[in-house]
Tab-separated table of C-alpha atoms in Angstrom:
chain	number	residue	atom	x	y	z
A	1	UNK	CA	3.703	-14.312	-65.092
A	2	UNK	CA	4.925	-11.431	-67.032
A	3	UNK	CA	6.731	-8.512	-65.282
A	4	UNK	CA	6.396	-4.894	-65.313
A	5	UNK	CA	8.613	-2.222	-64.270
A	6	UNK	CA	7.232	0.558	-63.007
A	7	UNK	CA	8.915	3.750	-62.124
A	8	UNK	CA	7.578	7.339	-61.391
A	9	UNK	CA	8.419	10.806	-60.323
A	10	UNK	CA	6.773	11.393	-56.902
A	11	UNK	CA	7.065	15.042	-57.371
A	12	UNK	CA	5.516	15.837	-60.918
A	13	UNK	CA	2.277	17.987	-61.442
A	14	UNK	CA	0.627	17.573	-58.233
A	15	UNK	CA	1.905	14.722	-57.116
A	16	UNK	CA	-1.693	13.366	-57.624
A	17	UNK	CA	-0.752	9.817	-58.294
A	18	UNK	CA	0.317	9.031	-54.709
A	19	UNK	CA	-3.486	8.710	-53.894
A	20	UNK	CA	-4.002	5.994	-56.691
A	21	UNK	CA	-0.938	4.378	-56.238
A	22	UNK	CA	-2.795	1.436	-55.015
A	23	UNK	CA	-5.285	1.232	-57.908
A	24	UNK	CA	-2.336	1.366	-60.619
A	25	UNK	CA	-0.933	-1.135	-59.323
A	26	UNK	CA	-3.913	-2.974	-58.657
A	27	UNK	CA	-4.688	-2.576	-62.750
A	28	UNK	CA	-1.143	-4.140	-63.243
A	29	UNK	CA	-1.504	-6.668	-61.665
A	30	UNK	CA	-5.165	-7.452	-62.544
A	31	UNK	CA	-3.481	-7.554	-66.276
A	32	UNK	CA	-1.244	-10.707	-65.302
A	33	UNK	CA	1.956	-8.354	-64.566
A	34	UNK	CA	4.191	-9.136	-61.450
A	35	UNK	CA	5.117	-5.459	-60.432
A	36	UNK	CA	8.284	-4.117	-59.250
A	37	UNK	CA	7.794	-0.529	-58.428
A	38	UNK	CA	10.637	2.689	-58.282
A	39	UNK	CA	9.893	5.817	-57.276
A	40	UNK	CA	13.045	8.165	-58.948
A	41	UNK	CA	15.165	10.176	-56.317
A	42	UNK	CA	16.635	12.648	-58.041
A	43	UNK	CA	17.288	14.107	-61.637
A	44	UNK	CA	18.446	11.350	-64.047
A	45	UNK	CA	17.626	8.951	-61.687
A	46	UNK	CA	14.662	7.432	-64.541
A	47	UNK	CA	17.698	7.493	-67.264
A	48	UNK	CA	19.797	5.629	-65.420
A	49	UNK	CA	17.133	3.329	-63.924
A	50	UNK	CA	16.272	2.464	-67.451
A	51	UNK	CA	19.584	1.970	-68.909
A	52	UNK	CA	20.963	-0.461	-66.059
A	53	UNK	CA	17.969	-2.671	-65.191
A	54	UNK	CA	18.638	-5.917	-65.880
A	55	UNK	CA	17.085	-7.838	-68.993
A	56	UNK	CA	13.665	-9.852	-68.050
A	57	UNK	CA	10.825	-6.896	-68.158
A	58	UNK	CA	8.120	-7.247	-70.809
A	59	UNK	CA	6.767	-3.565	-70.429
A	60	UNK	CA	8.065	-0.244	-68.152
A	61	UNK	CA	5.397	1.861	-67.281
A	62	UNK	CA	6.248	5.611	-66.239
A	63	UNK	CA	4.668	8.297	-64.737
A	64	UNK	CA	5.296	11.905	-64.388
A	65	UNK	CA	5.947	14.843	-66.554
A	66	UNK	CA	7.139	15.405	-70.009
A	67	UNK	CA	11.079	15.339	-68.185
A	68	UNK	CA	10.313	11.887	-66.806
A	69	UNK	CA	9.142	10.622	-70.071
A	70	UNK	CA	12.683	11.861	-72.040
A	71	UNK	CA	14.512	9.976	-69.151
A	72	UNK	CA	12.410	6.979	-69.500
A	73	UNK	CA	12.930	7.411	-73.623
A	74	UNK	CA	16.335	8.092	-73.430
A	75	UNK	CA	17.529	5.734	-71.583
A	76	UNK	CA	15.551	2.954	-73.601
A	77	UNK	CA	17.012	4.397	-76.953
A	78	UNK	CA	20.482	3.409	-75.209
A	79	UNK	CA	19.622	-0.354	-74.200
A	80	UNK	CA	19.525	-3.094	-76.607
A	81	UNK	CA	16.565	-5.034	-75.173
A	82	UNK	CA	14.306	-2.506	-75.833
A	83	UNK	CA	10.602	-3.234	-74.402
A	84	UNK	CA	7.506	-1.090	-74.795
A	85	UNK	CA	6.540	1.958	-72.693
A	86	UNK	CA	3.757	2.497	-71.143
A	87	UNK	CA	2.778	6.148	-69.961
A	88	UNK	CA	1.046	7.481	-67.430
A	89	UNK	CA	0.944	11.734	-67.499
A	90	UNK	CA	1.555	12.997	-64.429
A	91	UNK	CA	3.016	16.280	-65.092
A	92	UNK	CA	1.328	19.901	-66.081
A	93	UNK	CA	0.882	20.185	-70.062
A	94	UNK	CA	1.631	16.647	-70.873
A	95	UNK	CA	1.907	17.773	-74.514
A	96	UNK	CA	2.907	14.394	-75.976
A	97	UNK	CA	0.307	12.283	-73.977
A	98	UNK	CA	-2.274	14.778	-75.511
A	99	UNK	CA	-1.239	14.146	-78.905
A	100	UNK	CA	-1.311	10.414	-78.726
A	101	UNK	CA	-4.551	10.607	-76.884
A	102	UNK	CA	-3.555	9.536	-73.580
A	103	UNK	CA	-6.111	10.744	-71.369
A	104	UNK	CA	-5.035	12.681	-67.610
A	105	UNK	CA	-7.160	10.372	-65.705
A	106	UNK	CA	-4.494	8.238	-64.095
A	107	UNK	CA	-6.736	5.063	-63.826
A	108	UNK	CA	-7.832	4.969	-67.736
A	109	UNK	CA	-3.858	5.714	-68.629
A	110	UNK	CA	-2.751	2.958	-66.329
A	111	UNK	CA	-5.513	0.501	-67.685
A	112	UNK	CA	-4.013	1.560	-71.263
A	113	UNK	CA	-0.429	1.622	-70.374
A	114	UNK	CA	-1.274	-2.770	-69.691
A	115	UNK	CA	-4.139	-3.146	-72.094
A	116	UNK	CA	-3.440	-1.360	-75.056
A	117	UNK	CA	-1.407	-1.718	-78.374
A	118	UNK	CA	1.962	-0.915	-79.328
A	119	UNK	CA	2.135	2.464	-81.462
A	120	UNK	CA	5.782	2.896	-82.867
A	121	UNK	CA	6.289	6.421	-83.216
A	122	UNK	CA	9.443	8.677	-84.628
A	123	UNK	CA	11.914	9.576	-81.708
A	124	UNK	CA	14.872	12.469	-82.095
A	125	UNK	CA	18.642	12.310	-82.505
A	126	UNK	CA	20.193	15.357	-81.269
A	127	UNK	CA	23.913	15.133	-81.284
A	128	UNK	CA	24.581	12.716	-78.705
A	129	UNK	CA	21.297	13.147	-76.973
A	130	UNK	CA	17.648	11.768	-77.203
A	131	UNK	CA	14.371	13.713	-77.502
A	132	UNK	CA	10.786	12.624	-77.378
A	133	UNK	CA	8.616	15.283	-78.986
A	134	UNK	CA	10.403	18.680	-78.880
A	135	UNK	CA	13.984	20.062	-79.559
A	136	UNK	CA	13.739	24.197	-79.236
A	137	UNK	CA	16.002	26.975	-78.228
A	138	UNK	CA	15.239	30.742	-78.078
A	139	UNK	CA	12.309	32.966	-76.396
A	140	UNK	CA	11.111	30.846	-73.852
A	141	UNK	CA	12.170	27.958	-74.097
A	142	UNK	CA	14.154	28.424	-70.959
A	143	UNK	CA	10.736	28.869	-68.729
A	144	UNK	CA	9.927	25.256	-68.191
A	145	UNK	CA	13.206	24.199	-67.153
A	146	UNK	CA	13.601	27.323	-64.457
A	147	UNK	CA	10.204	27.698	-63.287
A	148	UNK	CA	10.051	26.161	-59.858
A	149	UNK	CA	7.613	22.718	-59.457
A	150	UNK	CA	5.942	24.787	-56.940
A	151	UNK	CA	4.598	27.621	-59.355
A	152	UNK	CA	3.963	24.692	-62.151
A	153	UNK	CA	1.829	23.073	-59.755
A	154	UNK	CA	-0.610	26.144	-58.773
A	155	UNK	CA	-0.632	27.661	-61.882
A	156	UNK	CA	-0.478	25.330	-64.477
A	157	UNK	CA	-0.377	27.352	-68.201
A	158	UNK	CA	-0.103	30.362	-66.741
A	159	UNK	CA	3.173	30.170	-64.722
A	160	UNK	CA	4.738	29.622	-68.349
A	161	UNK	CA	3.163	32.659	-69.814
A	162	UNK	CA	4.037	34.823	-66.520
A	163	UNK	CA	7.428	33.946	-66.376
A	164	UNK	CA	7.920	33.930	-70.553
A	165	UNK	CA	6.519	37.398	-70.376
A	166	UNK	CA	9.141	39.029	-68.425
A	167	UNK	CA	11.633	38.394	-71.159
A	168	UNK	CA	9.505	39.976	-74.128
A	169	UNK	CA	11.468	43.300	-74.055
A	170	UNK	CA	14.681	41.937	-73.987
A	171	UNK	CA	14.855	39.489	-77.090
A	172	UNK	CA	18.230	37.659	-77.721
A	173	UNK	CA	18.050	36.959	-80.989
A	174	UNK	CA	20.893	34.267	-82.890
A	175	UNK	CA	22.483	34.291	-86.103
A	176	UNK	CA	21.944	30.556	-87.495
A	177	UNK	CA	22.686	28.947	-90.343
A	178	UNK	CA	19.433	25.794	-91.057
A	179	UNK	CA	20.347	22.988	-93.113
A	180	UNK	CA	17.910	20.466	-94.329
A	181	UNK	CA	16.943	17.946	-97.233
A	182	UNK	CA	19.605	20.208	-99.404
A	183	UNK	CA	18.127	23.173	-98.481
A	184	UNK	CA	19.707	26.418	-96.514
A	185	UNK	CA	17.710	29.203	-94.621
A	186	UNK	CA	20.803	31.896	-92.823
A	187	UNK	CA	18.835	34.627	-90.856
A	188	UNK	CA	18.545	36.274	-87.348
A	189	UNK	CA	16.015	34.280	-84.798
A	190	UNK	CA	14.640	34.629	-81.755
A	191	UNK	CA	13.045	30.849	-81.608
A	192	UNK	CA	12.930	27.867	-83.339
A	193	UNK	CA	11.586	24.629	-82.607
A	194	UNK	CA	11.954	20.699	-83.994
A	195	UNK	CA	8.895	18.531	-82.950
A	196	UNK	CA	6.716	15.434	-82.961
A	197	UNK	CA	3.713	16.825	-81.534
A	198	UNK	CA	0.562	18.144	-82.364
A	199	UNK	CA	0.883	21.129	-78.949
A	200	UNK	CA	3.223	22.478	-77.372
A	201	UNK	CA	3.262	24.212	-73.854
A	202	UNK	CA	-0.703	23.416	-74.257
A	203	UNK	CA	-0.361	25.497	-77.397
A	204	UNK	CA	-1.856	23.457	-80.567
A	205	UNK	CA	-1.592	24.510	-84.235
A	206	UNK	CA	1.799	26.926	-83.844
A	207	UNK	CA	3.393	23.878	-85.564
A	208	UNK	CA	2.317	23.464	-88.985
A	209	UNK	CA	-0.658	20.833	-89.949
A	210	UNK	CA	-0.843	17.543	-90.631
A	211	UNK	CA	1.318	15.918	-87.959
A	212	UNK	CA	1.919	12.560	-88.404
A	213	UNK	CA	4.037	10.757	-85.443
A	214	UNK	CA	5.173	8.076	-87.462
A	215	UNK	CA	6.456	9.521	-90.956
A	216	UNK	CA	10.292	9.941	-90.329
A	217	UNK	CA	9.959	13.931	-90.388
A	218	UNK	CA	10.200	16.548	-87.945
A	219	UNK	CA	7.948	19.601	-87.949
A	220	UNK	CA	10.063	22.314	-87.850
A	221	UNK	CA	9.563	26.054	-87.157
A	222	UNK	CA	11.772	28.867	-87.075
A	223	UNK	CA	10.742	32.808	-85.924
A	224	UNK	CA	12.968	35.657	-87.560
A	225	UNK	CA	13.637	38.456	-85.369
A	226	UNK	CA	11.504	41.332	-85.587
A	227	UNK	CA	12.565	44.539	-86.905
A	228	UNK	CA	10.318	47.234	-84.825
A	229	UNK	CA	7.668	46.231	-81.643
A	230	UNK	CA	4.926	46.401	-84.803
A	231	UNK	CA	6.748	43.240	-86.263
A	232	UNK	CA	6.820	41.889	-82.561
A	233	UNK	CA	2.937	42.563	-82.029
A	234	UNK	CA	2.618	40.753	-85.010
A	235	UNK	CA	4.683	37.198	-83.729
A	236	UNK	CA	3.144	37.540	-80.325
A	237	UNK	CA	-0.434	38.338	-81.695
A	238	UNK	CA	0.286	35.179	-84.328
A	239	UNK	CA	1.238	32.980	-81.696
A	240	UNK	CA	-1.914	34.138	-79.213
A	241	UNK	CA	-4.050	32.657	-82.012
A	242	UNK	CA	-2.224	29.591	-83.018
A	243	UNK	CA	-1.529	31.210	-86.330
A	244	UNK	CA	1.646	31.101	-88.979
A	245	UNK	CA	2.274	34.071	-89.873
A	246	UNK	CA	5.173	33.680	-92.930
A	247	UNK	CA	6.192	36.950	-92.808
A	248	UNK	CA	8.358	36.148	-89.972
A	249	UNK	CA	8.350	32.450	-89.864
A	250	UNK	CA	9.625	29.525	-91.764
A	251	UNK	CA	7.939	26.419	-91.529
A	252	UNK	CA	8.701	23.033	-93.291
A	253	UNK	CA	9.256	19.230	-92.665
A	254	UNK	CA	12.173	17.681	-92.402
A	255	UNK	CA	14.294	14.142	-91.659
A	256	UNK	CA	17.139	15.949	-90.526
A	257	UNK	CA	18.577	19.199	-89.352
A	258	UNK	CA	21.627	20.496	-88.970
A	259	UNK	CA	21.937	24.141	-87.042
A	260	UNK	CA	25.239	26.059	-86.992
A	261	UNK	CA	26.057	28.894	-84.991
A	262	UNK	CA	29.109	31.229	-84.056
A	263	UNK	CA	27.960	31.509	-80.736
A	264	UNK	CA	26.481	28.732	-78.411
A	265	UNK	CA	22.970	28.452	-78.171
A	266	UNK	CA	21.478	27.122	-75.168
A	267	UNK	CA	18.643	24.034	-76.041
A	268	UNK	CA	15.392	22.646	-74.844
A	269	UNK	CA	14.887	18.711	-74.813
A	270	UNK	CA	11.176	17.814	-73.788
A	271	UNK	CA	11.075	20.869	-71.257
A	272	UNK	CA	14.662	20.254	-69.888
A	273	UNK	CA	18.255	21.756	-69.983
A	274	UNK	CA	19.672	20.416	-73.376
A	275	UNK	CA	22.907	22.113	-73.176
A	276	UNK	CA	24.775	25.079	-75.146
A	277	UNK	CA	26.010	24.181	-78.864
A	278	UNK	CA	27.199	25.881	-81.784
A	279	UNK	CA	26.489	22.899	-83.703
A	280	UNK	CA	23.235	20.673	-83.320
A	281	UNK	CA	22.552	17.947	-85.830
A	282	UNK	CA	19.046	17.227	-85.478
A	283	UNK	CA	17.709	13.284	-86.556
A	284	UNK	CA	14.808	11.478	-87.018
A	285	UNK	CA	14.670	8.320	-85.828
A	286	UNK	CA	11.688	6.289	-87.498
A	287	UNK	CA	9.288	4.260	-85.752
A	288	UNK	CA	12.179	3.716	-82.968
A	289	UNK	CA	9.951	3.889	-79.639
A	290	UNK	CA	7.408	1.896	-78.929
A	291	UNK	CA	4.362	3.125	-76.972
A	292	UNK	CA	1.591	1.812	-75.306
A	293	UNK	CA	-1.752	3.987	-76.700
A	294	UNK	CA	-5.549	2.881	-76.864
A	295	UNK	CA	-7.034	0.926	-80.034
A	296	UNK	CA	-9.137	3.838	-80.727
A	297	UNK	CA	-6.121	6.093	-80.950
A	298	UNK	CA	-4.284	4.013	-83.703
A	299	UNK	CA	-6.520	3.891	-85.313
A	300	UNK	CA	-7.249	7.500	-85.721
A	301	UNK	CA	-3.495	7.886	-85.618
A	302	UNK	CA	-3.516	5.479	-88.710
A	303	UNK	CA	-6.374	7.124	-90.512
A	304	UNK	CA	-4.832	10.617	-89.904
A	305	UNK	CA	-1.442	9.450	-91.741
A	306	UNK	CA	-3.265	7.968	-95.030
A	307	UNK	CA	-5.333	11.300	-95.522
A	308	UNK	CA	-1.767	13.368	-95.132
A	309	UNK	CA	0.092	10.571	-97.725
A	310	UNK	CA	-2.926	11.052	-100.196
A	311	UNK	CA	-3.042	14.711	-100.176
């Protein structure tokens, strides 16, 4: 029989899979898996899970948030029998389980997580650390690491914008230096972002077009600091309809970024902590992690990339 191992965060979203524990398992099972199940304890306690089980798995299936999925991912990317991941989103925007089509029903994304195919999708280098789907720093980025689980829970999108929204008249702004593909952008910004994703925060489109999960390249997109509150009406109004606006934002693709500051900036990995630098060097990792994802979904996934390669 093959084995699975399972681990999830008891405390993400809702903590609505505790009532269909039984059926995941169940599914698991009913898929030819023996089971071994670990509910984490504390933060880290996924990363370190992953990175010290013993070899003899043929699949790890998580559940929880977008945090427990960059433990889960992390610690994989630092093992050398690397298996596939299954994923079951747990937590409350779930931005890269949207984007790859896993649905929120926990049932159909456990039934995938055993029965579907193996997507290989890009995964981020940052310095010494591992991302899944977004790298930012800047105007709040801060809000989904220091809003409490409580608020998350009750309020869902809106416990973001609250709490972002208290920090709209007082703007820090950096002075960074962007390097990529031989290029060089030097300017003043309050927010910038490296992704995989096609939303983020449950906000789709503020990333560019034509994301592609599997190319090697980051979306990236930087906001310059606005001059007057017109210029700032402008961003905010920009980013209320999921617009670019290139007056005051750079956008472009890249393999790899390097960001250089005088001061230390403090980061954003997948909605968690991701320390202060004054040097991030920002790379993509091709095809690294392997996730579990519906038929239906490569497929779409696949068609998507060949109409972006023949454009």
């Amino acid at each position: 029989m093959k084995k699975l191992l399972f681990i999830y965060n008891p405390n993400a979203g809702t903590g609505m899979l505790r009532s269909h524990l039984m059926d995941v398992i169940d599914i698991f099972v009913k898929a030819g898996y023996e089971v071994t199940v670990y509910p984490t304890q504390q933060y880290k306690d996924g990363y370190r899970k992953v990175k010290e089980f013993k070899a003899g798995y043929d699949l790890l299936v998580c559940s929880g948030g977008d945090g427990t999925l960059d433990e889960i991912v992390t610690g994989m990317m630092e093992r050398e029998d690397k298996i596939p991941i299954g994923y079951i989103p747990a937590g409350t925007t779930n931005d890269f389980a949207n984007s790859l089509s896993i649905p929120k029903n926990v049932r159909e994304a456990a039934s995938i997580a055993v029965n579907g195919t193996v997507f290989s999708c890009d995964v981020g280098k940052f310095n010494k650390d591992t991302f899944v789907y977004i790298a930012a720093f800047g105007l709040f980025t801060d809000v989904s690491y220091q809003t409490k689980q409580e608020m998350k829970n009750i309020l869902g999108h809106l416990a973001y914008v609250l709490e972002g929204a208290k920090r709209l008249f007082a703007i820090p702004s950096y002075h960074i230096k962007v390097i990529y593909d031989g290029q060089e952008i030097e300017d003043e910004f309050v927010f910038g972002m490296v992704t995989n994703s096609k939303s983020v925060g449950g906000f789709r489109s503020i990333i560019g077009k034509n994301v592609v999960f599997d190319d090697g390249e980051f979306e990236v997109t930087l906001i310059k600091m606005p001059k007057n509150p017109l210029a700032l009406q402008e961003i905010v109004a920009a980013l209320l309809i999921e617009q670019i606006d290139t007056k005051y934002m750079y956008t472009f693709k890249a393999s790899q970024v390097t960001f250089e500051s005088i001061q230390e900036i403090p980061w954003t990995l997948d909605g968690e902590f991701g320390g202060r630098h004054d040097t991030v060097e920002i790379q993509n990792c091709k095809q690294a992690l392997n996730i579990m994802v519906d038929a239906n979904a490569v497929e779409k996934l696949t068609i998507d990339k060949l109409l972006v390669e023949s454009e």
